[in-house]
Coordinates of C-alpha atoms and ligand atoms in Angstrom, one line a residue:
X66 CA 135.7 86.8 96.8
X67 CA 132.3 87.0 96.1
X68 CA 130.6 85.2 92.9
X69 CA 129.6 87.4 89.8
X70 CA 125.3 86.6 89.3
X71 CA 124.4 84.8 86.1
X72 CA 123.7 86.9 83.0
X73 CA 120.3 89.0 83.2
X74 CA 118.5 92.0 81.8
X75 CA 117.3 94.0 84.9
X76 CA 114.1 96.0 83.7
X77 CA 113.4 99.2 85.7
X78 CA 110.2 100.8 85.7
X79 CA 109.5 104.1 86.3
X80 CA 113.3 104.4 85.0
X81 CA 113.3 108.1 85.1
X82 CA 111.9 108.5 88.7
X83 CA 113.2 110.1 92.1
X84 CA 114.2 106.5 93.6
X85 CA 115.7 105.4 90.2
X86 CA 118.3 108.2 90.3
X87 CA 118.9 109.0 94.0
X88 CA 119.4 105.1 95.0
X89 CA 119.3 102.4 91.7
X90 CA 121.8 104.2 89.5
X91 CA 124.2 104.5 92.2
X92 CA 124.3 101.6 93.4
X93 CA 124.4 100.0 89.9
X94 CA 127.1 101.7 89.5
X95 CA 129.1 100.6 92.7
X96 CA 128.4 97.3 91.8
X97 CA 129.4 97.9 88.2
X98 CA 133.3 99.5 90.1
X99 CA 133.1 96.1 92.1
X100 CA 133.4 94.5 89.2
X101 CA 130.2 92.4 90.7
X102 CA 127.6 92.9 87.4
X103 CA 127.7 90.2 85.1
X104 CA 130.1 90.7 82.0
X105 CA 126.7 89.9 80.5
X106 CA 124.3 92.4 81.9
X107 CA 121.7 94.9 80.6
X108 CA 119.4 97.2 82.1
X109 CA 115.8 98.7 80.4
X110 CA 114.7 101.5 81.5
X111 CA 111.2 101.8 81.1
X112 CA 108.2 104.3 81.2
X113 CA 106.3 106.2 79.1
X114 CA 107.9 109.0 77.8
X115 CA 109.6 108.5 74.6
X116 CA 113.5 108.4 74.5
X117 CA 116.0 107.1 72.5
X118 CA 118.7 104.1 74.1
X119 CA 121.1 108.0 73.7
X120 CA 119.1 109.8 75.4
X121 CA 118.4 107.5 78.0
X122 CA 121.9 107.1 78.5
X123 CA 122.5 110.7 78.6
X124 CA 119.6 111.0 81.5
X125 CA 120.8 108.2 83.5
X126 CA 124.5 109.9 83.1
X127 CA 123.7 112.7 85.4
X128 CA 122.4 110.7 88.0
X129 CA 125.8 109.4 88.6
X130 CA 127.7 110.8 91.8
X131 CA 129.6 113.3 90.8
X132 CA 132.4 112.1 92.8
X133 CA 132.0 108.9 91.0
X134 CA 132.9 110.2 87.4
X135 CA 135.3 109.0 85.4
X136 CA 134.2 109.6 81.7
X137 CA 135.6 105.7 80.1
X138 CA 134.4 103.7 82.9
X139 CA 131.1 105.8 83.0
X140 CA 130.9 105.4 79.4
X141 CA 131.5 101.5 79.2
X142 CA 128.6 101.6 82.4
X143 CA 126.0 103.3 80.6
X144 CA 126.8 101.2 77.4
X145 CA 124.5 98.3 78.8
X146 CA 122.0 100.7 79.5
X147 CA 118.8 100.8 77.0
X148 CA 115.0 102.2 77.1
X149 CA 111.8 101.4 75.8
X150 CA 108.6 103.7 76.1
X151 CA 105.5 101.8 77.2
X152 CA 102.5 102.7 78.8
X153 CA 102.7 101.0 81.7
X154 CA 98.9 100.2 82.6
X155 CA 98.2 99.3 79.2
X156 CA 98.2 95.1 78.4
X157 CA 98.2 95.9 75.3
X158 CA 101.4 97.4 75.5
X159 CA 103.4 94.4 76.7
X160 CA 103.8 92.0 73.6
X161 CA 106.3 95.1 73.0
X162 CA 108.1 94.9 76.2
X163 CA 108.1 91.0 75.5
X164 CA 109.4 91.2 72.0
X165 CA 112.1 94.1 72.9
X166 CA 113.6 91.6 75.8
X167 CA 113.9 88.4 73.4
X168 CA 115.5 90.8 70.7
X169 CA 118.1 92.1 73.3
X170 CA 118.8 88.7 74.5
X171 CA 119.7 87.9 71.0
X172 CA 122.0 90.6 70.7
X173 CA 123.7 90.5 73.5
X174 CA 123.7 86.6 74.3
X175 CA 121.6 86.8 77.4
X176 CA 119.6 84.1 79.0
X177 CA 116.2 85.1 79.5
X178 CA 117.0 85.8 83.1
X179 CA 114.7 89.2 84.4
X180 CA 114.4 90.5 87.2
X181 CA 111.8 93.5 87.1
X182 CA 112.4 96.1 89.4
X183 CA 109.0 98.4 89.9
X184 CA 110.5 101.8 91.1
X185 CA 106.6 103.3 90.3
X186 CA 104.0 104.9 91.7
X187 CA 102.8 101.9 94.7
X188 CA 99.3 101.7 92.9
X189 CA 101.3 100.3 90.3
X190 CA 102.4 97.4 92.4
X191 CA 98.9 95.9 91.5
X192 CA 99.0 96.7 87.7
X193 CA 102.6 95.7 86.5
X194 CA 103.0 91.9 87.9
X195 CA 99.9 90.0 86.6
X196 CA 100.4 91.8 82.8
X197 CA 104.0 91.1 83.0
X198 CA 102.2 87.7 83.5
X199 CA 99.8 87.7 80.8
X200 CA 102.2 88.1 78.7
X201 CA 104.5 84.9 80.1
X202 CA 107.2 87.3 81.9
X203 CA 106.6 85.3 85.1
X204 CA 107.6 82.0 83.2
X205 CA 110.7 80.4 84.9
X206 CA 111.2 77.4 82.1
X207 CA 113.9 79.8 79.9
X208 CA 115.4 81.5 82.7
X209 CA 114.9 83.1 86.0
X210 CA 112.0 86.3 86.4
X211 CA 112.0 88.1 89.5
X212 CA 110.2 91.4 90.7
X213 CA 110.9 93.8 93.1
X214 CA 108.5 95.9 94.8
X215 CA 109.5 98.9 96.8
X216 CA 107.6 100.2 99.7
X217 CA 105.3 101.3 100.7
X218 CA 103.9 97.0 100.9
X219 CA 100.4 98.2 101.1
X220 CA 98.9 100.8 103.0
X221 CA 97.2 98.9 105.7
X222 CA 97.0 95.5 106.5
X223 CA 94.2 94.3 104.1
X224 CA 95.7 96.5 101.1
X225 CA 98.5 94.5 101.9
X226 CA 96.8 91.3 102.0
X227 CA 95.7 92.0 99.4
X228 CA 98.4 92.8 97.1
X229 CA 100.4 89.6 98.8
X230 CA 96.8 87.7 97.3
X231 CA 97.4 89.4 93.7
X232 CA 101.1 88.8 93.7
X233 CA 101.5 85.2 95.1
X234 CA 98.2 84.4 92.4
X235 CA 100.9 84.8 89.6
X236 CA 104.6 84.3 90.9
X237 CA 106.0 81.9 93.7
X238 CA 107.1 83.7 96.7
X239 CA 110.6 82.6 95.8
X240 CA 110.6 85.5 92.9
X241 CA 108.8 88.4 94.9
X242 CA 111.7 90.3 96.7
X243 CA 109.8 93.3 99.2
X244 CA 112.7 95.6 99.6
X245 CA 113.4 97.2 103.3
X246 CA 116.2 98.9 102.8
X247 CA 117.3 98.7 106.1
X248 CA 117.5 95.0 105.9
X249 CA 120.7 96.1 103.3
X250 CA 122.8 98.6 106.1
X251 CA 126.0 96.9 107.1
X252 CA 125.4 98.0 110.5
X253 CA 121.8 96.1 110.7
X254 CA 123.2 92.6 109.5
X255 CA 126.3 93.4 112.0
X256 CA 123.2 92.8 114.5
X257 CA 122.9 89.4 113.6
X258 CA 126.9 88.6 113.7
X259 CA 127.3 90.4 117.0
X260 CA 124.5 88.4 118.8
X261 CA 125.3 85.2 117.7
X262 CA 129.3 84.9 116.6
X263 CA 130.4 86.6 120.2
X264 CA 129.7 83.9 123.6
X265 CA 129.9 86.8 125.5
X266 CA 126.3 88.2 124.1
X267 CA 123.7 85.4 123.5
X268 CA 123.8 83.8 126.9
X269 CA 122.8 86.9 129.2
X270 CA 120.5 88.4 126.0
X271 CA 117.7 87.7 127.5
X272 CA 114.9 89.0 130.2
X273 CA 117.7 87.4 132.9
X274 CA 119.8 90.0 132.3
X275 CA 117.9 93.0 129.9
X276 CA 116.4 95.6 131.5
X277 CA 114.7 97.1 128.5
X278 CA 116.0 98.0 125.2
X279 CA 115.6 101.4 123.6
X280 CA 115.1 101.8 119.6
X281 CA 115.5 104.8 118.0
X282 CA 115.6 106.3 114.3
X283 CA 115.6 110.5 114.4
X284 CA 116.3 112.3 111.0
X285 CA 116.7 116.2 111.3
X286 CA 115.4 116.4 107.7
X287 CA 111.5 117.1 107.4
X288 CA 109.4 115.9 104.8
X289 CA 111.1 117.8 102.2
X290 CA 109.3 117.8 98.6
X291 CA 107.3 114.4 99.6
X292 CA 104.4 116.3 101.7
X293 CA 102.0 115.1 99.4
X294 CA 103.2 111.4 100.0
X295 CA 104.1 111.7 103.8
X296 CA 101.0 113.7 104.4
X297 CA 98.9 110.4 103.6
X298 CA 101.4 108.1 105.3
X299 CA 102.7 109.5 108.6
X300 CA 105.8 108.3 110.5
X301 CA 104.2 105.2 111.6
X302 CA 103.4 103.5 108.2
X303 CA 106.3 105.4 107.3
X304 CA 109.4 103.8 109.1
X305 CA 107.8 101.7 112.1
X306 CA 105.6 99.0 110.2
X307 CA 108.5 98.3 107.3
X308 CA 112.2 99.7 108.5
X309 CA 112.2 99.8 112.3
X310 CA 109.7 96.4 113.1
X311 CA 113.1 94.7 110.4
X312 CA 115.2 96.1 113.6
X313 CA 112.9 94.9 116.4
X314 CA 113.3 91.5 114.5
X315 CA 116.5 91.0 114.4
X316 CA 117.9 92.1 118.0
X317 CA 114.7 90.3 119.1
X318 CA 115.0 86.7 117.3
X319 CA 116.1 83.3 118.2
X320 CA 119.3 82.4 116.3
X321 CA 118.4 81.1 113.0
X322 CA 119.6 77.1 112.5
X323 CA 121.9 78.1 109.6
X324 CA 122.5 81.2 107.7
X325 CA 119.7 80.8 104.9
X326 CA 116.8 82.7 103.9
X327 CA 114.0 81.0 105.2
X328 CA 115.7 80.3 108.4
X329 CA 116.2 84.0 109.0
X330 CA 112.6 84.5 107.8
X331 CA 110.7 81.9 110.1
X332 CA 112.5 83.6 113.2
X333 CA 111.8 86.9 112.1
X334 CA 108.3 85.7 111.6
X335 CA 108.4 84.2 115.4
X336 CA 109.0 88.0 116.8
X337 CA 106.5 89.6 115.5
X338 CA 104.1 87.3 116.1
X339 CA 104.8 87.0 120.0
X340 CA 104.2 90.8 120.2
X341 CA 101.5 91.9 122.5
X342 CA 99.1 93.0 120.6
X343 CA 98.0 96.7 121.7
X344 CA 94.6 97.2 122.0
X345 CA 92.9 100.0 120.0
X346 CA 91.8 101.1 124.1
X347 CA 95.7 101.0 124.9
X348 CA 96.9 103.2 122.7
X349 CA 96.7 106.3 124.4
X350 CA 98.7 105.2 126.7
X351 CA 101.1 103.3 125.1
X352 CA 101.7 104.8 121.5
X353 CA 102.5 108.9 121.5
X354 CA 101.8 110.6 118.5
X355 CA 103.7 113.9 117.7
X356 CA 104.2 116.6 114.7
X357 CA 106.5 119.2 114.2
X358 CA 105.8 122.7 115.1
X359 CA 107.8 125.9 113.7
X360 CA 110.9 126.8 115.8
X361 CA 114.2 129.0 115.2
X362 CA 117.2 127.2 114.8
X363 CA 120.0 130.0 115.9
X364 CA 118.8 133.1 113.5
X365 CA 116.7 130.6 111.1
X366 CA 113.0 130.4 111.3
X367 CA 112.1 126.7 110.1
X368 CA 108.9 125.7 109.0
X369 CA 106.1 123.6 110.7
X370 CA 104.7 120.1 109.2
X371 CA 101.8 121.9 108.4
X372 CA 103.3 124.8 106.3
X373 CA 105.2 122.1 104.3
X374 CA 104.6 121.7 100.7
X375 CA 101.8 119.2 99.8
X376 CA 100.7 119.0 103.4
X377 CA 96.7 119.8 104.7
X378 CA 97.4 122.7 106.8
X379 CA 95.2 121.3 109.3
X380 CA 96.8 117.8 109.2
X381 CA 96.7 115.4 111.9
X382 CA 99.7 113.5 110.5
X383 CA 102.3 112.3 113.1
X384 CA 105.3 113.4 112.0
X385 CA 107.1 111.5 115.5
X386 CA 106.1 108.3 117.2
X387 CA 107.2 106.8 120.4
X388 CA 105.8 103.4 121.6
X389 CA 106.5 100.7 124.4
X390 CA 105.6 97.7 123.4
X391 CA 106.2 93.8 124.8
X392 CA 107.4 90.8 123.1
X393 CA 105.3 87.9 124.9
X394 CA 108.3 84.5 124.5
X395 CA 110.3 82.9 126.8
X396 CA 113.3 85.1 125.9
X397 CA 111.6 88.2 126.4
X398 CA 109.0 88.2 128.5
X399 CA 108.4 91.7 131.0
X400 CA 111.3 93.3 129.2
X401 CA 109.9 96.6 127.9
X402 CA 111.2 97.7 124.5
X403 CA 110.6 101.6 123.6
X404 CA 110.9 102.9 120.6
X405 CA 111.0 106.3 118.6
X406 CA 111.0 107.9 115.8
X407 CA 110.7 111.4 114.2
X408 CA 111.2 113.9 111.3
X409 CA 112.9 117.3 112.6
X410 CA 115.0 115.8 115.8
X411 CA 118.1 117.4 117.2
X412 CA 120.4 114.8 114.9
X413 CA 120.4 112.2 112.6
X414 CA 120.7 108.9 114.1
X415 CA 119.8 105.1 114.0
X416 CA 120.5 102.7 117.2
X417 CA 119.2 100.3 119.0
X418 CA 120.8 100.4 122.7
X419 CA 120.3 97.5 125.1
X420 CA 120.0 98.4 128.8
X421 CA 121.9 95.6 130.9
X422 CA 119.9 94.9 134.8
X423 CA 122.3 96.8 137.4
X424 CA 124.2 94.8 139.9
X425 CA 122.0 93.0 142.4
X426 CA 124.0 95.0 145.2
X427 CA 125.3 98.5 145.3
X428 CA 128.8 98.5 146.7
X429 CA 130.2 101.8 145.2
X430 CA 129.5 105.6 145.2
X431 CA 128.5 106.9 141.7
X432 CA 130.5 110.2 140.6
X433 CA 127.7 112.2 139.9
X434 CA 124.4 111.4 140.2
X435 CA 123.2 111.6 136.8
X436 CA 126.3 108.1 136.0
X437 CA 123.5 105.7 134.4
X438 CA 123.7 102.6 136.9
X439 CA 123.0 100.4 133.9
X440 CA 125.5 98.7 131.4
X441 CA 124.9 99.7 127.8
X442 CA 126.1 98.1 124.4
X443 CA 124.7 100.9 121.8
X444 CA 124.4 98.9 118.2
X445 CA 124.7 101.9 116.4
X446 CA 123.1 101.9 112.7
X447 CA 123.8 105.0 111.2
X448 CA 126.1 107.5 111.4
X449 CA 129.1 106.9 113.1
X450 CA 128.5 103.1 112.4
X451 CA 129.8 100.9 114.9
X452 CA 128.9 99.2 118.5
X453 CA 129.7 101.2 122.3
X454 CA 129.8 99.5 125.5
X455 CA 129.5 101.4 128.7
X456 CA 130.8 99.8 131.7
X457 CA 131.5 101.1 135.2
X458 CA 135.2 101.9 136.3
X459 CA 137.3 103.0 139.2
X460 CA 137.5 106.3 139.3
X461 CA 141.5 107.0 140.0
X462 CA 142.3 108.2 143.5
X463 CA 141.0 107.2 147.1
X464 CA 138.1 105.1 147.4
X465 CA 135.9 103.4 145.4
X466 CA 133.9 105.7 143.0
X467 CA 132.5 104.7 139.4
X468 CA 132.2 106.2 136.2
X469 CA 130.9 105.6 133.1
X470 CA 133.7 104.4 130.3
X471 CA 132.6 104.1 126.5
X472 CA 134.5 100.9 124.9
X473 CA 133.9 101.6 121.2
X474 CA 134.1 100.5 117.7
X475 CA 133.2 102.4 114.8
X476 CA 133.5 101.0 110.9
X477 CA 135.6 104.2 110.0
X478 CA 138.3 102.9 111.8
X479 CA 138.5 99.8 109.3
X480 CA 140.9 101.2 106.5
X481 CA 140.8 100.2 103.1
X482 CA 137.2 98.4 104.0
X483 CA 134.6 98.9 101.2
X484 CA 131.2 99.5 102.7
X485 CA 128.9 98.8 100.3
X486 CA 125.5 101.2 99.8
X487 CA 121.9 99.0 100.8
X488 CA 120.7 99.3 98.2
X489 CA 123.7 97.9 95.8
X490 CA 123.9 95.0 98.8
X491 CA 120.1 94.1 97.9
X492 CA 120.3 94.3 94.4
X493 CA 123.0 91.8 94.2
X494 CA 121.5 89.7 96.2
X495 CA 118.3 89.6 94.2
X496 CA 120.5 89.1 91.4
X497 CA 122.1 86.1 92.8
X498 CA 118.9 84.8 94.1
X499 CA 119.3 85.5 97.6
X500 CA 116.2 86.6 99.5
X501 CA 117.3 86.4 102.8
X502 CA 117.4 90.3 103.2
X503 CA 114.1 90.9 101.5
X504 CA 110.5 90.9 103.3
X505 CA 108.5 88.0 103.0
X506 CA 105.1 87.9 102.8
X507 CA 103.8 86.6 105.7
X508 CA 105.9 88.9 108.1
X509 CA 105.1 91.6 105.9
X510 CA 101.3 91.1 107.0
X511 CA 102.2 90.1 110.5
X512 CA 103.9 93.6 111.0
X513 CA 101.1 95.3 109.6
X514 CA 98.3 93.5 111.6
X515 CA 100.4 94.7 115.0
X516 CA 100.2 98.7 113.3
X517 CA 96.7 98.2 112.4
X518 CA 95.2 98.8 115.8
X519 CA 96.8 101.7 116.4
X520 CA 96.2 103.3 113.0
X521 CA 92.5 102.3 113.8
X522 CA 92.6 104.2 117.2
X523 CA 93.7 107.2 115.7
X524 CA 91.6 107.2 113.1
X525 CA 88.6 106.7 114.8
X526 CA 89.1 108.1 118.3
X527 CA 90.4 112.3 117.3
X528 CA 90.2 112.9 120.8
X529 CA 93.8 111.0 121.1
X530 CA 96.0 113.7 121.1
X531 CA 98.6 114.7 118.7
X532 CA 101.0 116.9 120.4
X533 CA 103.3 119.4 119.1
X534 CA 106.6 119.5 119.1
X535 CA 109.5 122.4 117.6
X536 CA 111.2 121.5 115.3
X537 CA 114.8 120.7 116.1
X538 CA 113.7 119.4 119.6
X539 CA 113.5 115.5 120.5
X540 CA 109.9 115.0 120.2
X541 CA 106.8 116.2 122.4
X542 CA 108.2 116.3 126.0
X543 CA 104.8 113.8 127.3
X544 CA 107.1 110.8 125.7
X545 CA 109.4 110.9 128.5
X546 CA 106.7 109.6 130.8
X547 CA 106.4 106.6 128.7
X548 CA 109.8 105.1 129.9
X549 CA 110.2 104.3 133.5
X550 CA 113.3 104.6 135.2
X551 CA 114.9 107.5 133.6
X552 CA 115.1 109.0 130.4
X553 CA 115.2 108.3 126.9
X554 CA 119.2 108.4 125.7
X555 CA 120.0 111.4 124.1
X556 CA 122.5 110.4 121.5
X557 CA 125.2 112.7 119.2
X558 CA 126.4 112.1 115.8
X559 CA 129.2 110.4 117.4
X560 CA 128.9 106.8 118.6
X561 CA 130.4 107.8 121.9
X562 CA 129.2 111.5 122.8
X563 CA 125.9 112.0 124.7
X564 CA 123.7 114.2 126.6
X565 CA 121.8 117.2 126.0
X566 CA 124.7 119.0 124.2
X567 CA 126.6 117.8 121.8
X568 CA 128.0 118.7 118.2
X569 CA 124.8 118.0 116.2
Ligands
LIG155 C1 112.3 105.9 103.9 C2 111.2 106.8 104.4 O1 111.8 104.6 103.6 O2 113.3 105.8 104.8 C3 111.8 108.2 104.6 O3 110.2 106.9 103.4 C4 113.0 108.1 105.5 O4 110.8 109.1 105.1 C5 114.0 107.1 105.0 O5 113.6 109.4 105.5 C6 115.1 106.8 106.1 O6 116.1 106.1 105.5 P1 117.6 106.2 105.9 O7 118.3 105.2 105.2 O8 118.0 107.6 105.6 O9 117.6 106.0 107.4

């Protein structure tokens, strides 16, 4: 059963925002069903517009699932809910932040336990922490403060340097918690339990036994109404330096020495730093840049990148990257590791799929020629959540053939087994003090000092190519020559389907 976190008042900035209602209210409000808030819990909303506690309430009502509704328990929810205007890059302002937090912790017989949740604008990352500061927020004597910044952590390595700098001048690194929320998917912590709770894994995950191992992350969605963001950003800052580097981490690291934050952290830390750096001259070769190109789509004509809302029509954006890259340790050393991602792919998926070395000696026929010769376990993160193995088997009848068999798991199978949304995981964690799924600072800059190169290439070398792609396809078709040995998998929405055609 898990423990309810102490009494707190978690402060929301930029409490009437896109991430507030898609992700914070919702999960609030799972957490809240869980029965895993504290009976003595409050929430301010804050930015500048002027509402009343009602009206706030009222707003904060209709981002609620609708298939969540139930008017009393929605009701008794948005009862600890509250608001207070404030201009957020004003100092002067503050003293009425500060005053509003004793007077509800007063009222409602709070400790003054905060955590401060900046859901803002990023330049705002800079702004909030040291007034909150000024004005004592970041004091730990009465109770606990903690902040959480959202991504993007920077926007290069020295903005992120030097926001780590600003932050760390004014809080411990114990109260900073850098969300990834792909730290908080079931499926990406199942990583960690299937390497190191099975004996069948750990001992042949290594370059003994890996051939190479093959990350991906497609979405089908574009850029939707964030042009004007993504535009500036691009899918390498995007989902590689935060989200995806999280995964390369955690299929990559040693196992930690107990299950603890810092533990985790250090070995996380380890990977990244033993990747081989890719030279600003290398990356031609070794990182593919892509962006999406109109296509039709059965009778539907769907729009490029650069006809999206908020884009330059003559951006150079990447919109899909694909790189190989090497992790220079002991446990890894020679073993290639690919990875891709994209906006506008065939199908929405997440995996990470680990191709086994083939047998040292071929004794059987294959079926058909195109029967991979490898053994596969596909950790799959999202959809169809669960973990595949494909093995070799007799095909029945005379001789000796082989096929390929799918052994398969997948979470929906698990009845009555409450998944809980990343983003409710993290927030209880932060609320409880636990950190251990949350960015620290020094990996943070170590992921961005491996991107950095290869935003710099690009940057300042415009004869690297950016190659088109349609929409709907899986990239630009030059990334296949970037994996030896075959081809990239093409994977389905379900776990166990592949190929060129599948439901989508
Ligand atoms: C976000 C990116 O961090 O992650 C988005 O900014 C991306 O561009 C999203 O779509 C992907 O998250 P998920 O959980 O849908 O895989």
């Amino acid at each position: 059963m898990m423990k309810q976190p102490e009494p707190h008042i978690l402060v929301i900035f930029g409490a009437s925002g896109d991430l507030t209602k898609r992700k914070l209210i919702p999960a609030l409000y799972e957490l809240y069903q869980q029965h895993l808030l504290p009976e003595k819990f409050a929430v301010l909303g804050v930015s500048r517009t002027d509402l009343t506690d009602e009206a706030f309430r009222g707003k904060m009502r209709e981002f609620l699932p609708v298939n969540f509704q139930n008017g009393e328990t929605e009701a008794n929810f948005l009862k600890s809910f509250f608001y207070q205007s404030l201009e957020t890059s004003n100092a002067g302002d503050y003293p009425k932040l500060k005053s509003r937090l004793e007077v509800m912790c007063k009222e409602l017989s709070i400790p003054a336990n905060y955590i401060f949740y900046l859901s803002t604008p990023p330049q705002l990352y800079q702004v909030i922490p040291p007034i909150l500061a000024e004005v004592g927020l970041n004091e730990v004597t009465q109770g606990f403060k903690r902040v959480i910044i959202e991504k993007p952590f920077g926007t290069d390595l020295s903005t992120a340097r030097e926001l780590n700098k600003k932050l760390l001048a004014y809080y411990t690194e114990g109260q900073l918690y850098r969300i990834d929320h792909y730290l908080g998917k079931e499926t990406v912590q199942n990583m960690l339990v299937t390497r190191f709770s099975n004996g069948i894994f750990e001992p042949i995950w290594n370059q003994n036994f890996i051939h190479h191992v093959e990350i991906t992350s497609a979405e089908t969605l574009g850029v939707e109404e964030r042009g004007g963001y993504y535009d500036q950003s691009g899918a390498l800052r995007d989902m590689v330096q935060n989200h995806l580097m999280q995964l390369v981490g955690l299929v990559a690291m040693e196992p930690p020495v107990v299950i603890e934050a810092n533990a985790i952290r250090n070995e996380m830390l380890k990977v990244f730093q033993s990747l081989r750096p890719i030279r600003e001259d290398q990356v031609a070769r070794q990182v593919f840049r892509g962006q999406y190109t109109p296509s039709h789509i059965g009778d539907e004509l769907i729009k490029g990148y650069r006809e999206e809302n908020g884009v330059n029509p003559q951006s150079r954006t990447e919109t899909f990257v694909a790189l190989k890259f090497f992790i220079d340790n002991f446990r890894w050393a020679g073993v290639p590791f690919y990875l891709r991602t994209g906006k506008k792919l065939p199908t929405r998926v997440t995996e990470v799929v680990i191709y086994f070395k083939n047998t040292p000696h071929h004794l059987f026929e294959y079926q058909s020629d195109n029967e991979l010769r490898n053994n596969q376990l596909v950790l799959r993160i999202q959809p169809d959540e669960g973990v595949l193995l494909k093995i070799g088997m007799k095909v029945p009848g005379a001789g000796f053939r082989v096929q390929n068999m799918n052994m398969d798991f997948h979470y929906n199978e698990l009845s009555n087994v409450y998944l809980p949304s990343a983003y409710s995981r993290l927030l209880l964690d932060c609320m409880q003090g636990d950190a251990t799924l949350y960015s620290r600072s020094d990996a943070v800059e170590k992921a961005w000092e491996y991107v950095q190169p290869i935003l710099d290439a690009w940057k300042n070398n415009p004869e690297i190519p950016i190659y088109g792609y349609p929409a709907g396809t899986w990239g630009p078709e030059m990334v296949d020559d970037l994996v030896e040995n075959g081809a990239w998998r093409r994977p389905c929405k379900n776990l166990a389907h592949d190929g060129e055609y599948c439901e989508l």
